[in-house]
Amino acid sequence: MEKQSDLLLDIQHLHTAYRLQGKFYDAADDINLTLKRDEILAIVGESGCGKSTIASSIIGLYDHKNTKVTGDILYNELNLVGLNESLFNKIRGDKIGMIFQDPLASLNPLMRVGDQVAETLYYHTDMDEKARHARVIELFNQVGMPRPEEMYEMYPHELSGGLRQRVVIAMAIACKPEVIIADEPTTALDVTIQAQILDLLEDIQRQSHSGIILITHDLGVVAETADEVAVMYAGQIVEKSDVKTIFENPLHPYTRSLLNSMPQSDDTDEDLHVIKGTVPSLKNMPRSGDRFAARIPWIPASAHEVEPRVHEVAPGHWVRCTCWKTFHFEDEDSTQKATAASGE
Amino acid sequence: MAKEIIQIKDLKVYYPIRSGFWNRITDYVRAVDGVNFSINEGETYGLIGESGSGKSTTGKAIVGVEKVTGGQIMYKGLDVTKASNRKKLDYNKDVQMIFQDSMSSLNPRKRIEDIIAEPIRNFENLTTDQERDRVQDLLDIVGMPSDAIYKYPHEFSGGQRQRIGVARAVATNPKLIVADEPTSALDLSVQAQVLNFMKHIQQQYNIAYLFISHDLGVVKHMSENLAIMHRGRLVELGSREEIYKHPIHIYTKRLLSAIPQVDVEHREEHKKHREQVEKEFEENQGKWYDKDGRVYPLQQVAPKHWVALPEDMAQEAELEEREEKESD
């Protein structure tokens, strides 16, 4: 029993499709992920690659008319896909907490922040008003808010960005959820505040032994906090591994390109690496073949699989397609090819 | 030796706080409170700070869209905070700006041609054909297809729009471009693209940038000299090597330690270091800021390094710095 509950979320063959002009397009395409207890799973990728789609599919917050979700999201053997709304309401906020990117947009501007956190407790616990108040103060202390009694009475606009995000986190962890989904929790914050919020998330996880899905585009944040990393491109997971492998031995061309385009070298005269082309839009996404192939045109088509699948190249290290075996950056090419490319 | 293109002397921008029955001015918000620095021709000068530090206000004051309360901005020997001098020197043509949010800084109802041509029309007298050629050239510089001139801003992606913003800023052949967080809304690979274009244009036309950002990684990549701003004042100023390798002010150290590192192997040590710096920052506030919480005036501690310190600490820092250099 103990062993079984180590696995918190088991996502299998998840497809989430959005309706655009009458047709459904997969924004998340065949996602397989697992989240264990005591684990921070980071999902990285650029905008439009389907990171947040996965989050909204797990938590069931999507437009049910125009979204089609298939596959399985197993939470303790309960399938969250197609779960009825009243059951979902019991789980959402109680067993699965969510932290959104923009704290100002996820707080009610007309309600005192303390009451907003207490509201979660009202729906999910049978505490009386006094106990709820006490619990909110306790939570505010836990997320490191100064003068919690005073903060309880504040409205969102009276708080700074860092404090607002702490309120949102307090709300997410109010019922001690087993799964916390953090969708770009620090993107709107300054670096020093970002560091504090990430430390806070780690502390919470250590205390409550929950699992966290951290969705971010910031590779630095991933390197600092994550245990497992899934890299996404155009709706698919292209590489999945533990954090050390991703940064020390990245294999998929997209992961390598992304890491290369980070400005961090000391040599400022060197150009940053640019990935050719653009991320395809949902409608124009190639539905067959390697979706990243168009951005690395110098790699011959024969290097790609016809129907790219994920291969386990080392225990726990999954890479989509086989093109990584022959992949090299354009400027690493033989001199003849390099001159041809620069003449473009 | 590189020539200075612009000198900012004791720049102050205050916003009045009005209160009381008569709604009189009772106090000021000191958004920028005595800032000094100068930018050389063709260099990128980084200005770093957290939100609310006054970095954007400084940028706006330099371009002239923010009213300056006190101090001088010297350009070609004249003070351009006076409108008459600005006109005489063609300052508004020589100094341009790139904004953070490309969606709100491009008029959604104008075509790209008109957007980019607007500054040209303001300052030059060209025929329609000449103007179109010019716009085409500019689009070419930032790597946009030529049919882009007939399109509207919403038809482009964020990175492309930011490149249009760059093209518009370059249109008048400026000497200085104030870039206020030009890439903070962009994805990593798109950011790389925009930064590369900005660099190429700089080399081609010898433009100086004032690069305002909160991202220390990007500033490190772009600029030779930089200044760090906190509470409306500069806390540390100097060359890139000095600041990144030998930071002295506690605020600089705190900022540097908070940057997430792509070094999984040493992340525990990095975290410990960060916590240690944070603790030092909390405990020694009084040492680094004067009794009003204001940042001290800058003191020179090395040939290319100034730090905001009280005088007694400055001498210590200078010695330490020298020792550190010798041991290196």
XYZ file of C-alpha atoms in Angstrom:
672
model
C 0.000 0.000 0.000
C 2.782 2.373 0.985
C 4.622 1.684 -2.194
C 1.569 2.171 -4.314
C 0.858 5.637 -2.974
C 4.316 6.813 -3.938
C 2.958 7.339 -7.383
C 0.743 10.388 -7.220
C -0.137 11.057 -10.812
C 0.098 8.735 -13.737
C -0.618 10.417 -17.035
C -0.978 8.045 -19.955
C -1.554 8.867 -23.599
C -3.048 12.231 -22.796
C -4.380 14.104 -25.793
C -5.870 17.523 -25.288
C -7.389 19.068 -28.382
C -8.818 22.541 -28.813
C -11.522 23.367 -31.294
C -10.469 25.951 -33.824
C -13.037 26.819 -36.475
C -14.881 23.585 -36.049
C -11.901 21.264 -36.063
C -10.013 19.835 -33.136
C -6.261 20.226 -32.950
C -4.099 18.415 -30.437
C -2.252 20.920 -28.245
C -0.925 18.142 -26.056
C -0.150 15.061 -28.066
C 0.361 11.694 -26.431
C 1.747 12.857 -23.099
C 3.071 10.202 -20.744
C 4.248 11.458 -17.388
C 4.377 10.290 -13.821
C 4.646 12.330 -10.671
C 5.923 10.694 -7.515
C 5.751 11.791 -3.934
C 8.632 14.086 -2.893
C 9.387 14.946 -6.464
C 9.533 18.178 -8.382
C 8.764 17.510 -12.010
C 9.603 20.406 -14.283
C 7.939 20.827 -17.646
C 9.979 23.182 -19.833
C 9.402 24.609 -23.250
C 8.718 27.818 -25.091
C 5.355 29.497 -25.288
C 2.846 27.576 -27.338
C 4.378 24.163 -26.758
C 1.549 22.873 -24.587
C 2.932 23.165 -21.064
C -0.047 24.935 -19.609
C -2.418 22.705 -21.558
C -1.180 19.778 -19.518
C -1.754 21.713 -16.306
C -5.293 22.674 -17.212
C -6.044 19.114 -18.293
C -4.903 17.720 -14.965
C -6.859 20.185 -12.926
C -9.873 20.064 -15.209
C -10.042 23.782 -15.809
C -10.760 24.039 -19.481
C -13.597 25.057 -21.700
C -15.517 21.796 -21.869
C -17.348 22.725 -25.037
C -14.288 23.415 -27.124
C -11.767 21.056 -25.623
C -11.479 17.337 -26.031
C -9.383 15.452 -23.520
C -8.670 11.769 -24.023
C -6.297 9.363 -22.365
C -5.857 8.737 -18.679
C -4.805 10.935 -15.795
C -4.754 8.580 -12.860
C -4.702 10.086 -9.419
C -4.703 7.268 -6.853
C -6.456 5.027 -9.336
C -9.104 7.646 -9.965
C -9.230 8.783 -13.553
C -9.472 12.563 -13.698
C -10.329 12.605 -17.380
C -14.071 12.934 -17.789
C -14.644 13.029 -14.040
C -17.928 14.682 -13.187
C -17.763 18.241 -11.988
C -19.049 17.777 -8.454
C -16.485 15.073 -7.770
C -13.790 17.171 -9.351
C -14.671 20.117 -7.137
C -13.926 17.957 -4.126
C -10.471 17.094 -5.402
C -9.519 20.436 -6.883
C -8.101 22.663 -4.175
C -8.136 19.832 -1.669
C -5.961 17.095 -3.119
C -4.562 19.051 -6.035
C -3.472 22.643 -5.517
C -2.733 25.081 -8.258
C -0.516 28.155 -8.380
C -0.985 30.465 -11.338
C 1.451 32.800 -12.979
C -0.270 36.097 -12.364
C -1.207 36.406 -8.707
C -3.191 39.564 -9.283
C -5.438 37.828 -11.780
C -5.984 34.792 -9.595
C -7.031 36.756 -6.523
C -10.408 38.396 -6.095
C -9.759 42.141 -5.897
C -12.857 42.787 -3.780
C -12.122 40.275 -1.057
C -9.646 40.391 1.793
C -6.794 37.997 1.074
C -7.265 36.190 4.383
C -10.889 35.470 3.563
C -9.908 34.149 0.174
C -7.620 31.588 1.724
C -10.277 30.780 4.309
C -12.783 30.181 1.518
C -10.773 27.187 0.341
C -10.952 25.782 3.857
C -14.684 26.470 3.977
C -15.313 24.278 0.980
C -12.969 21.451 1.778
C -12.899 21.096 5.554
C -15.442 21.195 8.347
C -13.546 23.773 10.389
C -15.579 26.510 12.038
C -14.849 30.146 11.363
C -12.435 30.524 14.247
C -10.420 27.475 13.280
C -10.289 28.669 9.696
C -8.945 32.026 10.778
C -6.318 30.364 12.916
C -5.333 28.080 10.067
C -4.978 31.005 7.661
C -2.681 32.784 10.100
C -0.686 29.573 10.407
C -0.467 29.325 6.619
C 0.611 32.950 6.281
C 3.358 32.223 8.754
C 4.359 29.154 6.828
C 4.688 31.017 3.538
C 6.787 33.657 5.272
C 4.449 36.619 5.304
C 5.349 39.271 7.859
C 2.639 40.351 10.334
C 0.073 37.714 9.286
C -2.734 39.161 11.423
C -2.432 42.451 9.607
C -2.072 40.781 6.225
C -5.316 38.895 6.731
C -7.243 42.149 6.442
C -5.482 43.413 3.315
C -6.822 43.538 -0.221
C -4.713 42.167 -3.060
C -3.835 45.597 -4.451
C -2.249 46.559 -1.139
C 0.321 43.795 -1.380
C 3.505 43.613 -3.411
C 3.921 41.019 -6.146
C 5.966 38.698 -3.958
C 3.424 38.842 -1.130
C 0.536 38.237 -3.518
C 2.245 35.154 -4.846
C 2.685 33.991 -1.254
C -1.049 34.380 -0.706
C -1.732 32.279 -3.800
C 0.681 29.650 -2.538
C -0.980 29.712 0.886
C -4.289 29.119 -0.872
C -2.874 26.255 -2.889
C -1.411 24.470 0.117
C -4.270 25.264 2.530
C -5.675 21.737 2.457
C -2.270 20.041 2.327
C -2.645 18.813 -1.238
C -0.665 15.847 -2.444
C -0.134 17.376 -5.849
C 0.768 21.016 -6.424
C 0.764 22.365 -9.937
C 2.761 25.574 -10.278
C 2.308 27.219 -13.655
C 5.135 29.740 -14.108
C 4.949 30.751 -10.437
C 7.852 33.188 -10.556
C 7.750 34.628 -14.065
C 6.225 37.929 -12.955
C 8.631 38.378 -10.053
C 12.065 39.903 -9.517
C 15.031 37.547 -9.235
C 15.499 37.964 -5.512
C 11.796 37.347 -4.879
C 11.901 34.469 -7.331
C 14.656 32.826 -5.309
C 12.598 33.205 -2.134
C 9.437 31.759 -3.697
C 11.312 28.777 -5.124
C 12.915 28.099 -1.751
C 9.477 28.313 -0.211
C 8.083 25.753 -2.655
C 10.931 23.397 -1.860
C 10.363 23.814 1.872
C 6.660 23.122 1.518
C 7.368 20.032 -0.476
C 9.849 18.754 2.056
C 7.389 19.273 4.888
C 4.289 17.871 3.258
C 5.909 15.228 1.013
C 3.766 16.334 -1.868
C 4.679 16.201 -5.516
C 5.071 19.408 -7.481
C 4.666 19.920 -11.194
C 6.635 23.040 -12.026
C 5.855 24.554 -15.385
C 8.416 27.077 -16.543
C 10.341 28.396 -19.496
C 13.337 29.370 -17.388
C 16.074 26.765 -17.595
C 17.885 28.317 -14.664
C 14.879 27.739 -12.439
C 14.737 24.141 -13.613
C 18.399 23.551 -12.863
C 17.966 24.975 -9.387
C 14.832 23.189 -8.263
C 13.694 20.238 -10.345
C 14.297 16.535 -9.822
C 12.837 15.300 -13.074
C 12.558 17.302 -16.278
C 10.315 16.908 -19.302
C 11.176 19.091 -22.299
C 8.276 19.856 -24.586
C 8.176 20.969 -28.159
C 5.054 21.481 -30.283
C 2.771 19.537 -27.984
C 5.039 16.559 -27.493
C 7.553 15.583 -24.897
C 10.849 15.378 -26.733
C 13.126 14.490 -23.858
C 12.583 13.339 -20.318
C 15.146 12.573 -17.693
C 16.487 13.483 -14.296
C 17.719 17.034 -14.028
C 21.410 16.205 -14.033
C 21.251 14.311 -17.283
C 19.239 17.013 -19.010
C 21.872 19.634 -18.324
C 24.986 17.521 -18.569
C 24.085 15.139 -21.321
C 21.193 16.579 -23.303
C 20.493 14.530 -26.403
C 17.499 15.839 -28.283
C 18.370 18.631 -30.742
C 15.724 20.905 -29.229
C 17.082 20.579 -25.706
C 20.571 21.208 -26.939
C 19.535 24.233 -28.997
C 17.597 25.696 -26.116
C 20.497 25.336 -23.728
C 22.771 26.868 -26.303
C 20.652 29.965 -26.763
C 20.951 30.981 -23.120
C 23.055 34.111 -22.738
C 25.643 33.098 -20.209
C 28.970 32.836 -21.928
C 31.631 35.317 -20.904
C 32.470 36.043 -24.486
C 30.122 38.819 -25.518
C 31.382 39.068 -29.051
C 29.943 35.730 -29.870
C 26.451 35.574 -31.280
C 23.850 33.715 -29.332
C 22.572 30.533 -30.827
C 19.330 31.062 -32.689
C 16.938 28.245 -33.494
C 15.904 28.638 -37.107
C 12.295 29.306 -37.953
C 9.485 29.649 -35.469
C 7.372 27.411 -33.269
C 4.508 26.236 -35.497
C 1.057 27.415 -34.493
C -1.503 24.905 -33.348
C -3.176 24.776 -36.738
C 0.002 24.467 -38.764
C 1.706 21.951 -36.564
C 3.058 19.053 -38.568
C 1.098 15.961 -37.566
C 3.507 13.395 -38.892
C 7.240 13.001 -38.826
C 9.584 14.788 -36.465
C 8.078 18.138 -35.536
C 11.448 19.686 -34.866
C 12.859 18.641 -38.242
C 11.827 21.900 -39.929
C 13.988 23.866 -37.510
C 17.125 21.870 -38.155
C 17.017 21.687 -41.964
C 20.681 20.754 -42.289
C 19.992 17.363 -40.775
C 19.011 14.966 -43.596
C 15.490 13.564 -43.527
C 16.896 10.058 -43.323
C 18.158 10.773 -39.809
C 14.611 11.230 -38.565
C 12.164 8.482 -37.873
C 9.038 8.390 -40.003
C 6.857 8.154 -36.919
C 9.102 9.418 -34.115
C 8.642 7.591 -30.842
C 10.300 8.017 -27.493
C 13.197 5.675 -26.907
C 14.784 4.886 -23.610
C 18.440 5.555 -24.358
C 19.576 5.030 -20.781
C 17.600 4.003 -17.702
C 15.178 6.840 -17.066
C 16.361 8.917 -20.012
C 13.805 9.146 -22.811
C 14.389 10.843 -26.140
C 11.994 11.230 -29.043
C 13.134 10.326 -32.539
C 16.542 8.990 -33.514
C 17.895 12.169 -35.069
C 19.917 12.981 -31.940
C 22.402 10.284 -32.956
C 23.599 12.262 -35.940
C 22.665 15.739 -34.755
C 25.231 18.479 -34.798
C 24.864 22.236 -34.782
C 25.060 23.950 -38.107
C 28.347 25.675 -37.349
C 29.886 22.417 -36.179
C 29.457 21.222 -39.695
C 32.229 20.457 -42.128
C 33.756 23.647 -43.539
C 32.213 23.194 -46.948
C 28.701 23.072 -45.582
C 29.359 25.938 -43.183
C 30.279 28.330 -45.964
C 27.225 27.309 -47.927
C 25.056 28.102 -44.947
C 26.598 31.501 -44.323
C 25.975 32.418 -47.941
C 22.236 32.057 -47.406
C 40.028 56.239 -25.764
C 36.333 55.946 -26.402
C 34.442 59.196 -26.566
C 31.615 59.850 -24.207
C 28.360 60.379 -26.003
C 26.140 61.272 -23.104
C 26.743 62.225 -19.516
C 24.111 62.023 -16.834
C 24.884 64.333 -13.951
C 23.015 64.148 -10.683
C 19.761 63.285 -12.422
C 16.665 63.579 -10.261
C 13.086 62.686 -11.042
C 10.650 63.284 -8.200
C 6.931 62.667 -8.198
C 4.925 64.842 -5.854
C 2.713 63.300 -3.196
C -0.322 65.468 -2.598
C -2.396 65.252 0.509
C -4.303 67.275 3.077
C -7.246 69.587 2.683
C -5.700 71.871 0.057
C -4.161 68.972 -1.776
C -0.771 70.576 -1.401
C 2.451 68.819 -2.149
C 3.526 67.270 1.131
C 6.386 65.071 0.023
C 8.018 63.512 -2.996
C 8.558 60.014 -4.264
C 12.205 60.061 -5.176
C 12.081 57.739 -8.180
C 15.508 58.794 -9.386
C 17.592 60.518 -6.793
C 20.958 61.764 -7.940
C 22.240 59.397 -10.605
C 25.579 59.901 -12.352
C 26.984 57.912 -15.221
C 28.153 58.331 -18.771
C 27.885 56.238 -21.897
C 30.607 55.920 -24.505
C 30.056 56.003 -28.226
C 29.067 52.643 -29.644
C 29.027 50.796 -26.352
C 26.250 49.002 -24.548
C 25.701 50.316 -21.074
C 23.705 48.067 -18.785
C 21.368 49.445 -16.180
C 20.150 46.795 -13.794
C 17.594 46.977 -11.053
C 14.535 45.325 -9.644
C 11.058 46.631 -10.276
C 10.584 49.975 -8.611
C 14.271 50.811 -8.541
C 13.849 53.709 -10.943
C 15.692 52.196 -13.901
C 12.899 52.763 -16.406
C 12.330 56.279 -15.131
C 16.003 57.007 -15.742
C 15.669 55.715 -19.292
C 12.571 57.758 -19.949
C 14.184 60.874 -18.517
C 17.106 60.430 -20.896
C 14.839 60.103 -23.921
C 12.914 63.100 -22.691
C 9.479 61.640 -22.096
C 9.768 62.097 -18.349
C 10.063 65.524 -16.775
C 13.375 65.940 -15.025
C 13.268 67.499 -11.556
C 16.940 68.258 -11.225
C 20.366 67.528 -12.633
C 21.720 67.602 -16.133
C 21.937 65.365 -19.142
C 24.922 66.524 -21.179
C 24.918 65.713 -24.863
C 27.525 67.285 -27.147
C 28.390 69.736 -24.399
C 24.882 71.034 -23.888
C 22.271 70.265 -21.292
C 19.411 68.535 -23.089
C 16.975 68.770 -20.221
C 16.234 72.179 -21.755
C 13.919 71.938 -24.753
C 15.747 74.638 -26.707
C 19.009 72.704 -26.549
C 17.251 69.515 -27.549
C 16.001 71.191 -30.679
C 19.341 72.747 -31.524
C 21.167 69.430 -31.314
C 18.530 67.311 -33.055
C 18.523 65.338 -29.843
C 15.122 63.790 -30.458
C 16.438 62.344 -33.686
C 19.689 61.090 -32.228
C 18.173 59.350 -29.257
C 15.521 56.666 -29.745
C 13.834 54.085 -27.603
C 12.864 50.410 -27.765
C 10.062 49.403 -25.460
C 9.393 46.254 -23.523
C 5.890 45.479 -24.729
C 5.923 45.409 -28.502
C 2.166 44.976 -28.723
C 1.349 48.214 -26.938
C 4.179 50.234 -28.436
C 3.127 49.639 -32.056
C -0.064 51.286 -33.253
C -2.429 48.393 -34.099
C -4.218 50.390 -36.782
C -1.137 51.322 -38.764
C 0.689 49.209 -41.264
C 4.325 48.380 -40.618
C 5.344 50.747 -43.393
C 3.727 53.693 -41.633
C 5.012 52.637 -38.246
C 8.619 52.525 -39.358
C 8.303 55.569 -41.618
C 6.876 57.774 -38.899
C 10.196 58.843 -37.370
C 11.611 59.321 -40.898
C 8.702 61.606 -41.789
C 9.269 63.572 -38.625
C 12.878 64.352 -39.301
C 13.545 63.947 -42.993
C 11.984 65.055 -46.215
C 11.853 62.079 -48.519
C 9.737 61.263 -51.528
C 7.372 58.319 -51.269
C 9.711 56.072 -53.239
C 12.778 57.001 -51.249
C 10.859 56.456 -48.073
C 9.697 53.026 -49.158
C 13.248 52.034 -50.042
C 14.397 53.191 -46.665
C 11.730 51.129 -44.889
C 12.659 48.096 -46.970
C 16.308 48.543 -46.034
C 15.414 48.782 -42.379
C 13.289 45.658 -42.506
C 16.153 43.946 -44.222
C 18.515 44.890 -41.416
C 16.339 43.210 -38.826
C 15.766 40.179 -41.041
C 12.107 40.670 -41.883
C 10.594 39.700 -45.249
C 9.857 42.571 -47.613
C 6.106 41.927 -47.785
C 5.942 42.810 -44.093
C 5.389 46.482 -44.906
C 1.781 45.860 -45.912
C 0.916 44.000 -42.743
C -0.345 45.086 -39.349
C 1.347 44.492 -35.977
C -1.045 41.723 -34.901
C 0.028 39.572 -37.832
C 3.466 39.097 -36.340
C 4.835 37.064 -33.487
C 6.312 38.701 -30.401
C 9.891 38.389 -31.598
C 9.076 39.799 -35.020
C 7.219 42.716 -33.472
C 10.175 43.466 -31.254
C 12.370 43.474 -34.349
C 10.003 45.974 -35.962
C 10.439 48.082 -32.834
C 14.196 47.868 -33.333
C 13.840 48.863 -37.002
C 11.763 51.884 -36.037
C 14.310 52.953 -33.459
C 17.132 52.677 -35.997
C 15.193 54.572 -38.698
C 16.598 58.010 -37.876
C 20.231 56.855 -37.627
C 20.370 57.511 -33.905
C 23.525 57.699 -31.832
C 21.931 56.312 -28.699
C 19.064 53.898 -28.209
C 17.467 53.419 -24.843
C 16.272 49.812 -24.742
C 13.911 49.279 -21.837
C 13.684 45.535 -21.168
C 13.571 44.748 -24.899
C 13.517 40.986 -24.509
C 11.909 40.241 -21.183
C 8.597 39.285 -22.809
C 10.230 36.918 -25.285
C 11.068 33.238 -25.324
C 14.641 32.133 -24.980
C 15.413 31.398 -28.613
C 13.541 34.484 -29.809
C 15.397 36.573 -27.277
C 18.658 35.275 -28.700
C 17.546 36.386 -32.147
C 16.613 39.918 -31.077
C 19.810 40.339 -29.054
C 21.884 39.202 -32.017
C 20.193 41.718 -34.297
C 20.714 44.477 -31.779
C 24.397 43.631 -31.641
C 24.816 43.505 -35.403
C 23.129 46.874 -35.818
C 25.348 48.328 -33.148
C 28.486 47.196 -34.921
C 27.211 48.373 -38.274
C 26.090 51.853 -37.273
C 28.136 52.489 -34.135
C 25.098 53.005 -31.941
C 25.315 53.198 -28.177
C 22.693 51.367 -26.148
C 21.435 52.027 -22.699
C 20.267 48.514 -21.967
C 17.799 48.489 -19.102
C 17.019 45.083 -17.702
C 16.457 43.046 -14.611
C 18.046 39.993 -16.206
C 21.675 39.895 -15.141
C 22.496 37.144 -17.606
C 21.367 39.176 -20.589
C 23.127 42.313 -19.396
C 26.307 40.343 -18.877
C 26.088 39.159 -22.436
C 25.357 42.575 -23.908
C 27.222 45.277 -22.049
C 30.785 46.297 -21.303
C 29.962 48.651 -18.478
C 27.015 48.574 -16.173
C 25.388 50.187 -13.213
C 23.172 48.651 -10.571
C 20.306 50.693 -9.272
C 18.435 50.424 -6.008
C 15.964 52.800 -4.417
C 16.500 55.428 -7.062
C 20.266 55.553 -6.690
C 23.232 53.694 -8.075
C 24.754 51.194 -5.693
C 27.552 49.934 -7.865
C 28.995 50.960 -11.180
C 31.846 49.640 -13.228
C 33.095 47.355 -15.931
C 31.478 43.973 -16.369
C 34.462 42.012 -15.097
C 34.720 44.065 -11.935
C 31.060 43.804 -11.051
C 30.527 40.139 -11.838
C 33.822 38.945 -10.400
C 34.333 41.300 -7.467
C 30.965 42.611 -6.356
C 31.328 44.699 -3.216
C 27.982 46.161 -2.297
C 25.738 43.755 -0.440
C 22.827 44.518 -2.758
C 24.868 43.574 -5.808
C 25.956 40.377 -4.140
C 22.364 39.566 -3.287
C 21.216 40.195 -6.824
C 24.008 38.111 -8.315
C 23.450 35.220 -5.946
C 19.742 35.144 -6.796
C 20.287 34.409 -10.488
C 19.408 30.787 -11.113
C 22.502 28.916 -12.244
C 22.544 26.175 -14.825
C 24.850 24.096 -12.730
C 23.011 21.133 -11.301
C 26.108 19.677 -9.739
C 26.645 22.600 -7.382
C 23.118 23.688 -6.720
C 23.212 22.947 -3.007
C 26.309 25.089 -2.533
C 24.772 27.812 -4.608
C 21.693 27.755 -2.445
C 23.757 27.935 0.718
C 25.701 30.866 -0.654
C 22.466 32.623 -1.533
C 21.031 32.103 1.923
C 24.207 33.377 3.484
C 24.176 36.544 1.388
C 20.493 37.023 2.128
C 21.199 36.758 5.840
C 24.015 39.238 5.606
C 21.726 41.585 3.690
C 19.054 41.351 6.375
C 21.475 41.851 9.239
C 23.741 44.551 7.907
C 21.246 46.890 6.276
C 22.437 49.710 8.497
C 25.998 49.340 7.369
C 25.277 49.704 3.683
C 22.524 52.305 3.784
C 22.480 55.575 5.700
C 20.031 56.270 8.499
C 17.233 57.252 6.084
C 17.693 53.997 4.169
C 19.289 55.961 1.353
C 22.156 54.594 -0.670
C 25.500 56.289 0.000
C 27.317 58.329 -2.665
C 29.590 56.361 -4.975
C 33.239 55.940 -4.026
C 35.921 54.740 -6.359
C 37.550 51.508 -5.213
C 39.365 50.508 -8.389
C 40.137 52.148 -11.745
C 36.877 50.925 -13.226
C 34.788 50.307 -10.172
C 32.630 52.575 -8.032
C 30.598 51.453 -5.041
C 28.127 53.297 -2.848
C 29.856 53.203 0.518
C 30.382 55.409 3.528
C 33.883 56.842 3.346
C 35.574 54.686 5.955
C 34.362 51.505 4.315
C 35.482 52.687 0.910
C 39.106 52.672 1.928
C 38.816 49.166 3.328
C 37.132 47.982 0.162
C 39.833 49.512 -1.963
C 42.505 47.644 -0.055
C 40.622 44.390 -0.220
C 40.092 44.802 -3.910
C 43.783 45.358 -4.471
C 44.706 42.298 -2.446
C 42.205 40.210 -4.313
C 43.715 41.345 -7.585
C 47.197 40.459 -6.488
C 46.159 37.014 -5.344
C 44.348 36.351 -8.631
